[in-house]
Coordinates of C-alpha atoms in Angstrom, one line a residue:
Chain C
X278 CA 7.2 -32.7 -35.8
X279 CA 8.0 -29.9 -33.4
X280 CA 5.0 -27.9 -34.4
X281 CA 2.8 -30.7 -33.3
X282 CA 4.2 -30.6 -29.8
X283 CA 3.6 -26.9 -29.6
X284 CA 0.0 -27.5 -30.5
X285 CA -0.7 -29.8 -27.7
X286 CA -3.7 -29.2 -25.6
X287 CA -2.0 -29.0 -22.2
X288 CA -4.7 -27.2 -20.4
X289 CA -7.3 -30.0 -20.6
X290 CA -4.9 -32.4 -19.1
X291 CA -4.5 -30.4 -15.9
X292 CA -6.0 -31.9 -12.8
X293 CA -9.7 -31.0 -12.4
X294 CA -9.2 -29.1 -9.2
X295 CA -6.6 -26.9 -10.9
X296 CA -9.1 -26.2 -13.7
X297 CA -11.6 -25.3 -11.1
X298 CA -9.1 -23.0 -9.5
X299 CA -8.6 -21.3 -12.9
X300 CA -12.4 -20.9 -13.3
X301 CA -12.7 -19.4 -9.9
X302 CA -10.9 -16.3 -11.2
X303 CA -13.6 -15.8 -13.9
X304 CA -17.0 -14.3 -13.4
X305 CA -19.6 -17.0 -13.6
X306 CA -20.9 -16.0 -17.0
X307 CA -17.5 -16.4 -18.5
X308 CA -16.7 -19.5 -16.7
X309 CA -19.8 -21.2 -17.8
X310 CA -18.9 -20.8 -21.5
X311 CA -16.2 -23.5 -20.9
X312 CA -19.0 -26.1 -21.1
X313 CA -18.8 -25.7 -24.8
X314 CA -15.1 -26.2 -25.2
X315 CA -15.3 -30.0 -25.2
X316 CA -17.1 -32.8 -23.5
X317 CA -14.4 -33.1 -21.0
X318 CA -14.7 -29.4 -20.2
X319 CA -18.4 -29.8 -19.8
X320 CA -17.7 -32.3 -17.0
X321 CA -15.3 -29.9 -15.4
X322 CA -17.9 -27.1 -15.5
X323 CA -20.7 -29.3 -14.1
X324 CA -18.6 -30.2 -11.1
X325 CA -17.4 -26.7 -10.5
X326 CA -18.0 -26.3 -6.8
X327 CA -18.3 -22.5 -6.6
X328 CA -21.9 -21.5 -7.1
X329 CA -21.8 -17.8 -7.3
X330 CA -25.0 -16.2 -8.5
X331 CA -24.9 -12.5 -8.6
X332 CA -27.8 -10.8 -10.2
X333 CA -25.6 -7.9 -11.3
X334 CA -23.9 -10.2 -13.7
X335 CA -27.1 -11.5 -15.1
X336 CA -29.6 -8.7 -15.1
X337 CA -28.8 -5.5 -16.9
X338 CA -29.4 -2.4 -14.8
X339 CA -32.0 -1.0 -17.1
X340 CA -34.0 -4.2 -17.0
X341 CA -37.2 -3.4 -15.1
X342 CA -38.6 -5.8 -12.6
X343 CA -39.5 -8.5 -12.6
X344 CA -38.5 -10.2 -15.8
X345 CA -34.8 -10.4 -15.7
X346 CA -34.8 -11.3 -12.1
X347 CA -37.2 -14.2 -12.4
X348 CA -35.2 -15.7 -15.2
X349 CA -32.1 -15.2 -13.1
X350 CA -33.6 -17.1 -10.2
X351 CA -34.9 -19.9 -12.4
X352 CA -31.5 -20.3 -14.0
X353 CA -29.9 -20.3 -10.5
X354 CA -32.2 -23.0 -9.4
X355 CA -31.5 -25.1 -12.4
X356 CA -27.8 -24.8 -12.1
X357 CA -28.0 -25.6 -8.4
X358 CA -30.1 -28.6 -8.9
X359 CA -27.8 -30.0 -11.5
X360 CA -24.9 -29.6 -9.2
X361 CA -26.6 -31.2 -6.2
X362 CA -27.6 -34.1 -8.3
X363 CA -23.9 -35.0 -8.5
X364 CA -23.6 -35.2 -4.8
X365 CA -20.5 -33.1 -4.6
X366 CA -19.3 -30.8 -1.8
X367 CA -19.9 -27.2 -2.5
X368 CA -17.0 -24.9 -1.9
X369 CA -18.9 -21.7 -2.1
X370 CA -22.5 -20.6 -2.4
X371 CA -23.1 -17.0 -3.0
X372 CA -26.4 -15.4 -3.9
X373 CA -27.2 -11.8 -4.6
X374 CA -30.7 -11.3 -5.7
X375 CA -33.8 -9.2 -5.4
X376 CA -37.1 -10.8 -4.4
X377 CA -39.4 -9.3 -7.0
X378 CA -42.2 -11.5 -5.8
X379 CA -43.0 -13.9 -3.0
X380 CA -42.6 -17.0 -5.1
X381 CA -38.9 -16.4 -5.4
X382 CA -38.6 -16.7 -1.6
X383 CA -39.0 -20.4 -1.9
X384 CA -36.2 -20.6 -4.4
X385 CA -33.9 -18.7 -2.0
X386 CA -34.8 -21.0 0.8
X387 CA -34.1 -24.0 -1.4
X388 CA -30.8 -22.6 -2.4
X389 CA -29.7 -22.1 1.1
X390 CA -31.0 -25.5 2.1
X391 CA -29.0 -27.1 -0.6
X392 CA -25.9 -25.2 0.4
X393 CA -26.1 -26.6 3.9
X394 CA -26.9 -30.1 2.6
X395 CA -23.9 -30.1 0.3
X396 CA -21.6 -28.8 3.0
X397 CA -20.7 -25.5 1.5
X398 CA -17.6 -24.1 3.1
X399 CA -18.5 -20.5 2.3
X400 CA -22.0 -19.0 2.2
X401 CA -22.8 -15.5 1.2
X402 CA -26.3 -14.2 1.0
X403 CA -27.6 -10.9 0.0
X404 CA -31.3 -10.5 -0.7
X405 CA -32.9 -7.2 -1.6
X406 CA -36.6 -6.7 -1.7
X407 CA -38.8 -4.4 -3.6
X408 CA -40.9 -3.2 -0.7
X409 CA -39.7 -2.6 2.8
X410 CA -39.7 -6.1 4.0
X411 CA -36.7 -8.2 4.6
X412 CA -36.0 -11.8 3.7
X413 CA -35.9 -14.0 6.7
X414 CA -33.5 -16.8 7.0
X415 CA -35.5 -20.0 7.3
X416 CA -35.2 -21.8 10.6
X417 CA -35.6 -25.1 8.9
X418 CA -31.9 -25.3 7.8
X419 CA -30.9 -25.8 11.4
X420 CA -33.3 -28.6 12.0
X421 CA -32.1 -32.1 12.0
X422 CA -33.7 -34.6 9.7
X423 CA -34.6 -37.8 11.4
X424 CA -32.8 -40.9 10.3
X425 CA -35.8 -42.1 8.4
X426 CA -35.0 -39.3 6.1
X427 CA -37.0 -36.3 5.1
X428 CA -39.0 -35.8 8.3
X429 CA -38.5 -32.5 9.9
X430 CA -38.2 -32.3 13.7
X431 CA -39.4 -29.7 16.0
X432 CA -37.1 -26.7 15.5
X433 CA -36.1 -26.1 19.1
X434 CA -35.4 -29.6 20.4
X435 CA -32.8 -31.0 18.1
X436 CA -29.3 -30.8 19.3
X437 CA -27.5 -33.3 17.1
X438 CA -27.0 -31.2 14.0
X439 CA -23.6 -29.6 13.5
X440 CA -22.3 -28.1 10.3
X441 CA -18.6 -28.5 10.7
X442 CA -17.8 -27.6 7.1
X443 CA -19.0 -24.0 7.2
X444 CA -16.1 -21.6 7.4
X445 CA -17.3 -18.3 6.0
X446 CA -20.7 -16.8 6.4
X447 CA -21.8 -13.5 5.1
X448 CA -25.3 -12.1 5.6
X449 CA -26.4 -8.9 4.0
X450 CA -29.8 -7.2 4.0
X451 CA -31.5 -10.1 5.8
X452 CA -33.7 -10.4 8.7
X453 CA -32.3 -12.7 11.4
X454 CA -33.5 -12.8 15.0
X455 CA -31.4 -13.7 18.0
X456 CA -32.6 -17.3 18.0
X457 CA -31.3 -17.8 14.5
X458 CA -28.0 -16.2 15.4
X459 CA -27.7 -18.5 18.3
X460 CA -28.6 -21.5 16.1
X461 CA -25.9 -20.5 13.7
X462 CA -23.4 -20.2 16.4
X463 CA -24.4 -23.5 17.9
X464 CA -24.4 -25.5 14.7
X465 CA -21.4 -24.0 12.9
X466 CA -18.6 -24.1 15.4
X467 CA -15.8 -23.8 12.9
X468 CA -16.8 -20.5 11.4
X469 CA -13.7 -18.4 10.7
X470 CA -15.2 -15.5 8.9
X471 CA -18.5 -13.8 9.8
X472 CA -20.0 -10.8 8.2
X473 CA -23.3 -9.2 9.0
X474 CA -24.2 -6.2 7.0
X475 CA -27.4 -4.1 6.9
X476 CA -29.3 -6.8 8.7
X477 CA -32.1 -6.4 11.2
X478 CA -34.2 -8.4 13.6
X479 CA -32.1 -8.5 16.7
X480 CA -31.4 -6.3 19.6
X481 CA -28.2 -7.9 20.8
X482 CA -25.5 -9.5 18.9
X483 CA -23.3 -11.9 20.8
X484 CA -21.0 -14.0 18.8
X485 CA -18.7 -14.9 21.6
X486 CA -19.0 -18.6 21.3
X487 CA -17.3 -19.0 18.0
X488 CA -13.9 -20.1 19.1
X489 CA -12.4 -20.3 15.6
X490 CA -13.6 -16.9 14.6
X491 CA -10.8 -15.0 13.0
X492 CA -12.4 -12.3 10.9
X493 CA -15.5 -10.3 11.7
X494 CA -17.3 -7.6 9.9
X495 CA -20.3 -5.8 11.3
X496 CA -21.8 -3.0 9.2
X497 CA -24.8 -0.8 8.9
X498 CA -27.1 -2.5 11.3
X499 CA -30.4 -1.0 10.4
X500 CA -32.2 -0.7 13.7
X501 CA -31.0 0.4 17.0
X502 CA -29.1 -2.6 18.2
X503 CA -28.5 -2.3 21.9
X504 CA -25.3 -4.1 22.3
X505 CA -22.8 -6.0 20.4
X506 CA -20.5 -8.3 22.1
X507 CA -17.7 -10.1 20.5
X508 CA -15.6 -12.1 22.7
X509 CA -13.4 -14.5 20.9
X510 CA -9.8 -14.7 21.6
X511 CA -8.8 -15.7 18.1
X512 CA -10.2 -12.8 16.2
X513 CA -7.5 -11.1 14.2
X514 CA -9.5 -8.9 11.9
X515 CA -12.4 -6.8 12.9
X516 CA -14.3 -4.3 10.7
X517 CA -17.0 -2.2 12.1
X518 CA -18.9 0.2 9.9
X519 CA -21.7 2.7 10.3
X520 CA -23.7 1.4 13.1
X521 CA -25.5 3.1 15.9
X522 CA -24.6 0.6 18.5
X523 CA -24.7 1.7 22.1
X524 CA -22.3 -0.7 23.4
X525 CA -19.7 -2.4 21.3
X526 CA -17.7 -4.7 23.5
X527 CA -14.7 -6.2 21.8
X528 CA -12.2 -5.9 24.6
X529 CA -11.7 -9.6 25.0
X530 CA -10.3 -9.9 21.5
X531 CA -6.7 -9.7 22.6
X532 CA -5.2 -11.2 19.5
X533 CA -6.6 -8.5 17.3
X534 CA -4.3 -7.6 14.5
X535 CA -6.4 -5.4 12.3
X536 CA -9.1 -3.0 13.3
X537 CA -11.1 -1.0 10.9
X538 CA -13.6 1.5 12.2
X539 CA -15.6 3.6 9.9
X540 CA -18.5 6.1 10.2
X541 CA -19.0 5.4 13.8
X542 CA -19.9 7.7 16.7
X543 CA -17.1 6.5 19.0
X544 CA -15.6 8.8 21.5
X545 CA -12.0 9.6 22.4
X546 CA -12.2 7.6 25.6
X547 CA -13.6 4.6 23.8
X548 CA -10.9 4.6 21.2
X549 CA -8.0 5.3 23.5
X550 CA -9.2 2.7 26.0
X551 CA -9.7 0.0 23.4
X552 CA -6.5 0.4 21.5
X553 CA -4.7 0.0 24.6
X554 CA -6.2 -3.5 25.0
X555 CA -4.9 -4.9 21.8
X556 CA -1.2 -5.5 22.2
X557 CA -0.9 -7.2 18.9
X558 CA -2.6 -4.6 16.8
X559 CA -0.7 -4.1 13.5
X560 CA -3.2 -2.2 11.4
X561 CA -5.6 0.5 12.4
X562 CA -8.0 2.3 10.2
X563 CA -10.2 5.1 11.6
X564 CA -12.3 6.7 9.0
X565 CA -15.1 9.2 9.3
X566 CA -15.5 9.0 13.0
X567 CA -16.6 12.5 13.7
X568 CA -16.8 12.5 17.4
X569 CA -13.1 12.1 17.8
X570 CA -11.2 15.1 19.0
X571 CA -8.1 14.0 20.7
X572 CA -6.7 10.7 20.0
X573 CA -3.8 9.0 21.4
X574 CA -2.6 5.9 19.8
X575 CA -0.2 3.8 21.8
X576 CA 0.3 0.4 20.3
X577 CA 3.5 -1.5 20.4
X578 CA 3.2 -3.4 17.2
X579 CA 1.4 -1.0 15.0
X580 CA 2.7 -1.0 11.5
X581 CA 0.0 0.7 9.5
X582 CA -2.2 3.6 10.5
X583 CA -4.7 5.3 8.4
X584 CA -6.8 8.1 9.7
X585 CA -9.2 9.8 7.4
X586 CA -12.0 12.2 7.3
X587 CA -12.5 12.6 11.1
X588 CA -13.9 16.1 10.8
X589 CA -13.4 17.2 14.4
X590 CA -10.0 15.8 15.0
X591 CA -7.7 18.3 16.6
X592 CA -5.0 16.4 18.2
X593 CA -3.4 13.2 17.3
X594 CA -0.6 11.6 19.3
X595 CA 1.1 8.5 18.1
X596 CA 3.3 6.7 20.3
X597 CA 4.2 3.5 18.6
X598 CA 7.8 2.4 18.5
X599 CA 7.3 0.0 15.7
X600 CA 5.5 2.2 13.3
X601 CA 7.2 1.4 10.0
X602 CA 4.8 2.9 7.6
X603 CA 2.5 5.7 8.4
X604 CA -0.2 6.8 6.1
X605 CA -1.9 9.8 7.4
X606 CA -4.6 11.4 5.3
X607 CA -6.1 13.5 8.0
X608 CA -5.0 16.6 6.3
X609 CA -7.6 15.9 3.7
X610 CA -10.2 18.3 5.1
X611 CA -11.2 20.2 2.0
X612 CA -11.6 23.9 2.6
X613 CA -12.0 23.9 6.3
X614 CA -9.3 25.4 8.4
X615 CA -8.4 23.4 11.4
X616 CA -6.0 23.7 14.2
X617 CA -4.2 20.5 14.5
X618 CA -1.5 19.3 16.7
X619 CA 0.2 16.3 15.3
X620 CA 2.8 14.6 17.5
X621 CA 4.6 11.4 16.6
X622 CA 6.8 10.2 19.3
X623 CA 9.1 7.3 18.7
X624 CA 12.4 7.0 20.4
X625 CA 15.0 9.8 20.9
X626 CA 14.7 13.3 20.1
X627 CA 15.5 14.7 16.7
X628 CA 12.9 17.4 16.1
X629 CA 11.8 19.4 13.3
X630 CA 9.3 22.2 13.7
X631 CA 7.0 23.7 11.2
X632 CA 5.6 26.9 12.6
X633 CA 3.2 29.5 11.5
X634 CA 1.0 27.4 9.5
X635 CA -2.7 28.0 9.1
X636 CA -3.6 24.4 9.3
X637 CA -0.6 22.7 10.9
X638 CA -0.1 24.6 14.1
X639 CA 2.7 22.5 15.3
X640 CA 4.2 19.5 13.8
X641 CA 6.9 17.7 15.7
X642 CA 8.4 14.7 14.4
X643 CA 10.9 12.9 16.6
X644 CA 13.0 10.3 15.1
X645 CA 15.9 8.4 16.5
X646 CA 19.1 8.7 14.5
X647 CA 19.3 5.0 13.9
X648 CA 15.6 4.5 13.3
X649 CA 14.5 4.2 9.8
X650 CA 11.0 5.3 8.8
X651 CA 9.3 5.0 5.5
X652 CA 6.5 7.4 4.9
X653 CA 4.4 6.6 1.9
X654 CA 2.8 9.9 1.2
X655 CA 1.9 13.2 2.6
X656 CA -0.9 14.8 0.9
X657 CA -1.2 18.5 1.9
X658 CA -4.4 20.1 0.9
X659 CA -4.8 23.2 3.0
X660 CA -5.8 26.1 0.9
X661 CA -3.3 28.7 1.9
X662 CA -0.1 29.0 3.7
X663 CA 1.6 31.8 5.5
X664 CA 4.9 30.0 5.6
X665 CA 7.6 29.9 3.1
X666 CA 6.6 27.4 0.5
X667 CA 10.1 26.3 -0.1
X668 CA 10.9 25.7 3.5
X669 CA 7.7 23.7 4.0
X670 CA 8.5 21.4 1.2
X671 CA 12.1 21.0 2.3
X672 CA 11.1 20.5 5.8
X673 CA 8.5 17.9 5.1
X674 CA 10.8 16.1 2.7
X675 CA 13.8 16.0 5.0
X676 CA 12.0 15.0 8.1
X677 CA 9.2 12.8 6.9
X678 CA 11.0 11.6 3.8
X679 CA 7.8 10.7 2.1
X680 CA 7.8 8.6 -1.0
X681 CA 5.3 11.0 -2.4
X682 CA 4.6 14.5 -1.4
X683 CA 1.4 16.0 -2.9
X684 CA 1.0 19.7 -2.7
X685 CA -1.7 21.9 -4.2
X686 CA -0.6 23.8 -7.2
X687 CA -2.4 27.0 -6.4
X688 CA -0.6 28.1 -3.3
X689 CA 0.6 31.6 -3.3
X690 CA 4.3 31.3 -3.0
X691 CA 5.6 33.6 -0.3
X692 CA 9.0 33.7 -1.8
Chain O
X174 CA 4.8 19.8 -7.4
X175 CA 5.2 16.4 -6.2
X176 CA 8.5 14.9 -5.4
X177 CA 9.9 12.1 -3.5
X178 CA 13.2 11.8 -2.0
X179 CA 15.2 8.6 -1.5
X180 CA 13.1 6.7 0.9
X181 CA 14.8 5.3 3.9
X182 CA 14.5 1.6 4.4
X183 CA 11.7 0.3 6.3
X184 CA 12.9 -2.5 8.4
X185 CA 12.7 -2.0 12.1
X186 CA 13.2 -5.6 13.0
X187 CA 16.5 -6.5 14.5
X188 CA 19.0 -7.1 11.8
X189 CA 19.2 -10.8 11.5
X190 CA 22.7 -12.0 12.0
X191 CA 24.1 -13.6 9.0
X192 CA 22.6 -16.9 9.9
X193 CA 21.4 -18.0 6.5
X194 CA 20.8 -21.7 6.4
X195 CA 20.9 -23.1 3.0
X196 CA 19.3 -26.1 1.4
X197 CA 20.0 -27.7 -1.9
X198 CA 17.2 -28.5 -4.3
X199 CA 17.8 -31.0 -7.1
X200 CA 15.7 -30.8 -10.2
X201 CA 14.5 -33.8 -12.3
X202 CA 17.3 -33.4 -14.8
X203 CA 20.0 -33.5 -12.1
X204 CA 20.8 -29.8 -11.6
X205 CA 21.3 -28.6 -8.1
X206 CA 20.3 -25.2 -6.7
X207 CA 21.4 -23.9 -3.4
X208 CA 19.0 -21.5 -1.8
X209 CA 18.3 -19.9 1.6
X210 CA 16.2 -22.2 3.7
X211 CA 13.8 -19.4 4.4
X212 CA 13.2 -18.9 0.7
X213 CA 12.8 -22.6 0.1
X214 CA 10.2 -22.7 2.8
X215 CA 7.9 -20.6 0.7
X216 CA 7.0 -24.0 -0.6
X217 CA 4.9 -25.8 1.9
X218 CA 6.0 -29.1 0.5
X219 CA 9.7 -28.3 1.1
X220 CA 8.8 -26.8 4.4
X221 CA 7.3 -30.1 5.6
X222 CA 10.3 -32.0 4.3
X223 CA 12.7 -29.8 6.2
X224 CA 10.6 -29.8 9.4
X225 CA 10.2 -33.5 9.3
X226 CA 14.0 -33.7 9.3
X227 CA 14.1 -35.6 6.0
X228 CA 16.2 -33.1 4.3
X229 CA 19.7 -34.4 4.5
X230 CA 21.9 -33.1 1.8
X231 CA 19.7 -32.4 -1.1
X232 CA 16.0 -32.4 -1.6
X233 CA 15.2 -34.1 -4.8
X234 CA 12.3 -32.7 -6.8
X235 CA 11.7 -35.3 -9.5
X236 CA 8.6 -33.5 -10.9
X237 CA 10.3 -30.2 -11.6
X238 CA 12.9 -29.5 -14.4
X239 CA 15.8 -27.2 -13.9
X240 CA 14.3 -24.5 -16.1
X241 CA 11.1 -24.3 -14.1
X242 CA 12.8 -24.8 -10.8
X243 CA 15.0 -21.8 -11.4
X244 CA 12.0 -19.7 -12.2
X245 CA 10.2 -20.9 -9.1
X246 CA 13.2 -20.1 -7.0
X247 CA 13.3 -16.6 -8.5
X248 CA 9.6 -16.1 -7.5
X249 CA 10.1 -17.3 -4.0
X250 CA 13.2 -15.1 -3.5
X251 CA 11.4 -12.0 -4.7
X252 CA 8.3 -12.6 -2.7
X253 CA 10.3 -13.5 0.5
X254 CA 12.2 -10.2 0.2
X255 CA 9.0 -8.2 -0.3
X256 CA 7.2 -9.8 2.5
X257 CA 9.9 -8.6 4.9
X258 CA 9.6 -5.0 3.8
X259 CA 6.1 -4.2 2.9
X260 CA 3.2 -3.0 4.9
X261 CA 1.0 -5.6 6.3
X262 CA -1.6 -6.5 3.7
X263 CA -5.0 -5.1 4.3
X264 CA -7.6 -7.6 3.5
X265 CA -11.3 -7.0 3.1
X266 CA -13.9 -9.6 2.9
X267 CA -15.9 -7.8 0.3
X268 CA -13.0 -7.2 -2.0
X269 CA -11.6 -10.6 -1.5
X270 CA -8.2 -9.4 -2.5
X271 CA -5.0 -8.3 -0.8
X272 CA -2.9 -5.5 -1.9
X273 CA 0.2 -6.9 -3.6
X274 CA 3.2 -4.6 -3.8
X275 CA 4.7 -6.9 -6.4
X276 CA 2.0 -6.7 -9.1
X277 CA 4.2 -5.3 -11.8
X278 CA 7.0 -7.8 -11.1
X279 CA 4.4 -10.6 -11.1
X280 CA 2.9 -9.5 -14.4
X281 CA 6.3 -9.6 -16.0
X282 CA 7.1 -12.9 -14.4
X283 CA 4.2 -14.7 -16.1
X284 CA 4.9 -13.3 -19.5
X285 CA 6.0 -16.7 -20.8
X286 CA 4.9 -19.2 -23.4
X287 CA 2.0 -21.5 -22.6
X288 CA 4.1 -24.5 -22.0
X289 CA 6.2 -22.8 -19.4
X290 CA 3.0 -21.4 -17.8
X291 CA 1.5 -24.8 -17.4
X292 CA 4.7 -26.2 -16.1
X293 CA 4.8 -23.4 -13.5
X294 CA 1.2 -24.3 -12.5
X295 CA 2.1 -27.9 -12.0
X296 CA 5.2 -27.0 -10.1
X297 CA 3.4 -24.5 -7.9
X298 CA 0.9 -27.2 -7.1
X299 CA 3.4 -29.9 -6.4
X300 CA 5.5 -27.6 -4.3
X301 CA 2.4 -26.1 -2.7
X302 CA 3.2 -22.4 -3.2
X303 CA -0.2 -20.7 -3.0
X304 CA 0.9 -17.3 -4.3
X305 CA 2.5 -18.8 -7.4
X306 CA -0.5 -21.1 -8.0
X307 CA -2.9 -18.2 -7.7
X308 CA -0.8 -16.0 -10.0
X309 CA -0.4 -18.6 -12.7
X310 CA -4.0 -19.7 -12.6
X311 CA -5.2 -16.2 -12.8
X312 CA -3.0 -15.6 -15.8
X313 CA -4.7 -18.5 -17.6
X314 CA -8.1 -17.2 -16.6
X315 CA -7.2 -13.8 -18.0
X316 CA -6.3 -15.5 -21.3
X317 CA -9.8 -16.9 -21.4
X318 CA -11.6 -13.7 -20.5
X319 CA -13.7 -12.1 -23.2
X320 CA -13.2 -14.9 -25.7
X321 CA -15.8 -17.0 -27.4
X322 CA -15.5 -20.8 -26.9
X323 CA -14.0 -21.1 -30.4
X324 CA -11.4 -18.5 -29.6
X325 CA -10.6 -20.2 -26.4
X326 CA -10.2 -23.5 -28.2
X327 CA -7.8 -21.9 -30.6
X328 CA -5.8 -20.3 -27.9
X329 CA -5.2 -23.5 -26.0
X330 CA -5.5 -26.0 -28.9
X331 CA -8.5 -27.7 -27.4
X332 CA -10.2 -30.2 -29.7
X333 CA -13.9 -29.7 -30.2
X334 CA -15.5 -33.2 -29.8
X335 CA -19.1 -32.1 -30.0
X336 CA -21.3 -32.8 -32.9
X337 CA -23.2 -29.7 -34.0
X338 CA -26.4 -31.2 -32.5
X339 CA -24.7 -31.9 -29.2
X340 CA -23.2 -28.4 -29.1
X341 CA -26.6 -26.8 -29.8
X342 CA -28.0 -28.8 -26.9
X343 CA -25.3 -27.8 -24.4
X344 CA -25.7 -24.2 -25.6
X345 CA -29.4 -24.4 -24.9
X346 CA -28.9 -25.8 -21.5
X347 CA -26.7 -22.9 -20.5
X348 CA -28.5 -20.3 -22.4
X349 CA -28.1 -17.4 -20.1
X350 CA -24.3 -17.5 -20.4
X351 CA -24.5 -16.8 -24.1
X352 CA -27.0 -13.9 -24.1

């Protein structure tokens, strides 16, 4: 009967890795319910290689320490142990927890150890603590076990261990010292993504020897880190957020395609100098860098530019022939009046001038006649305008041709 | 007052001369589809066949019916066009997602019956089209979200082969999920 065909259970017949892929789009709590669907689904769930334990999913925010957190860790440990008993490769191990007491530290250590043992491709670790201490990454994971099995060698003498499977590593709110960082670099040569956020314990960060590194994020390093050096030719994406580094050296990353700088105290010279060194740069975000005054961006392949909340920015010159979309939110400066010279130079000269503006002193947009530019949005938020409202709008529309033009509704129209 | 005028087209690449190589894809039920080579190469499987020089006249796809193949081609065409025009996607490790300018189109694309959806999943897997596989799998995941196991079973016609005791046992083992 036709109805029977429509009622077929097609989903359970999909290959297991596709079912795992479907489960990967669900939060763990939802995904785990599939164990009850049928016995077959219980098997699918048990072999699900993504072990993502986020306390936010488990512990309600109003639950006071330590109860919910201990149960969470116990449950994590149980799930992990069940998975490891099946001797499968982990795809991802992610843990976000709070150490409400010292006994839980051992569980975290165990979790990471298992992740390495079961060749997790992606490891993400965020461990908060209730006092001011930090969780320290155990050295023992980088120690080779002797062939007799189980016996740990001296931490510094082994050289045979390599973890080729690890591709993505994310450390947040953890204490790592330079030795451990070096151990990581030495033992995990195939890391492609590396993130280190709000960590402490080291004075210099040098991740130059990771040759496959493609994506790096460095954020909010707690203490005064003296220098950060990243010298890997294959890095394409670099995000650097809110750190007080004295010396950030990324000049050797010539293949950089995307650069994201936020809340940093970088100077004009630093930015101008560096951007010049990245000929392949396609995306640049500069947000909240309050020491920038005059910035010149000259990048041949730049396609997306976003500059936001740089309070002291006075002059911005953009000389990028390939800028196909330009998102500029630097006018978002709330009630402050600023004098700003904005110059975008592309090819030939077709100019449009807006004069007598309180905020925009001089805007010159030069566009070649054959060049086609798509501007996504101009968001104008200056509080008053001495210029003719109608002309401003017409001018902005005809020269920038933005997809969206946002204007405040409380301007006094000078008409 | 917000307004937008006609936006001028983005492309600042050199206009490609009309050098559009075509390939022919043949479905399991014998129907042939001629597509631009660049569109067909959205499928890694087809890309390898072409690059290995094994694509003579037609590329036979015995695992894909014509109905599904035409949809897949539609997906590839749309995404290939969009890739040429849009801003480079901005990815963030923390958000684990990329901005997709075709979200609305994609949502409409997967509004199909279950059978078609699963056929699309299998086709996307066979043809190795990551975007389509992610889209279709995520759609299935969304169909599961927020439902109890019984509701999920009903949605997908899954037979419950647990005895009540067995079910209670499994539920106990995974207790935290059901709180």
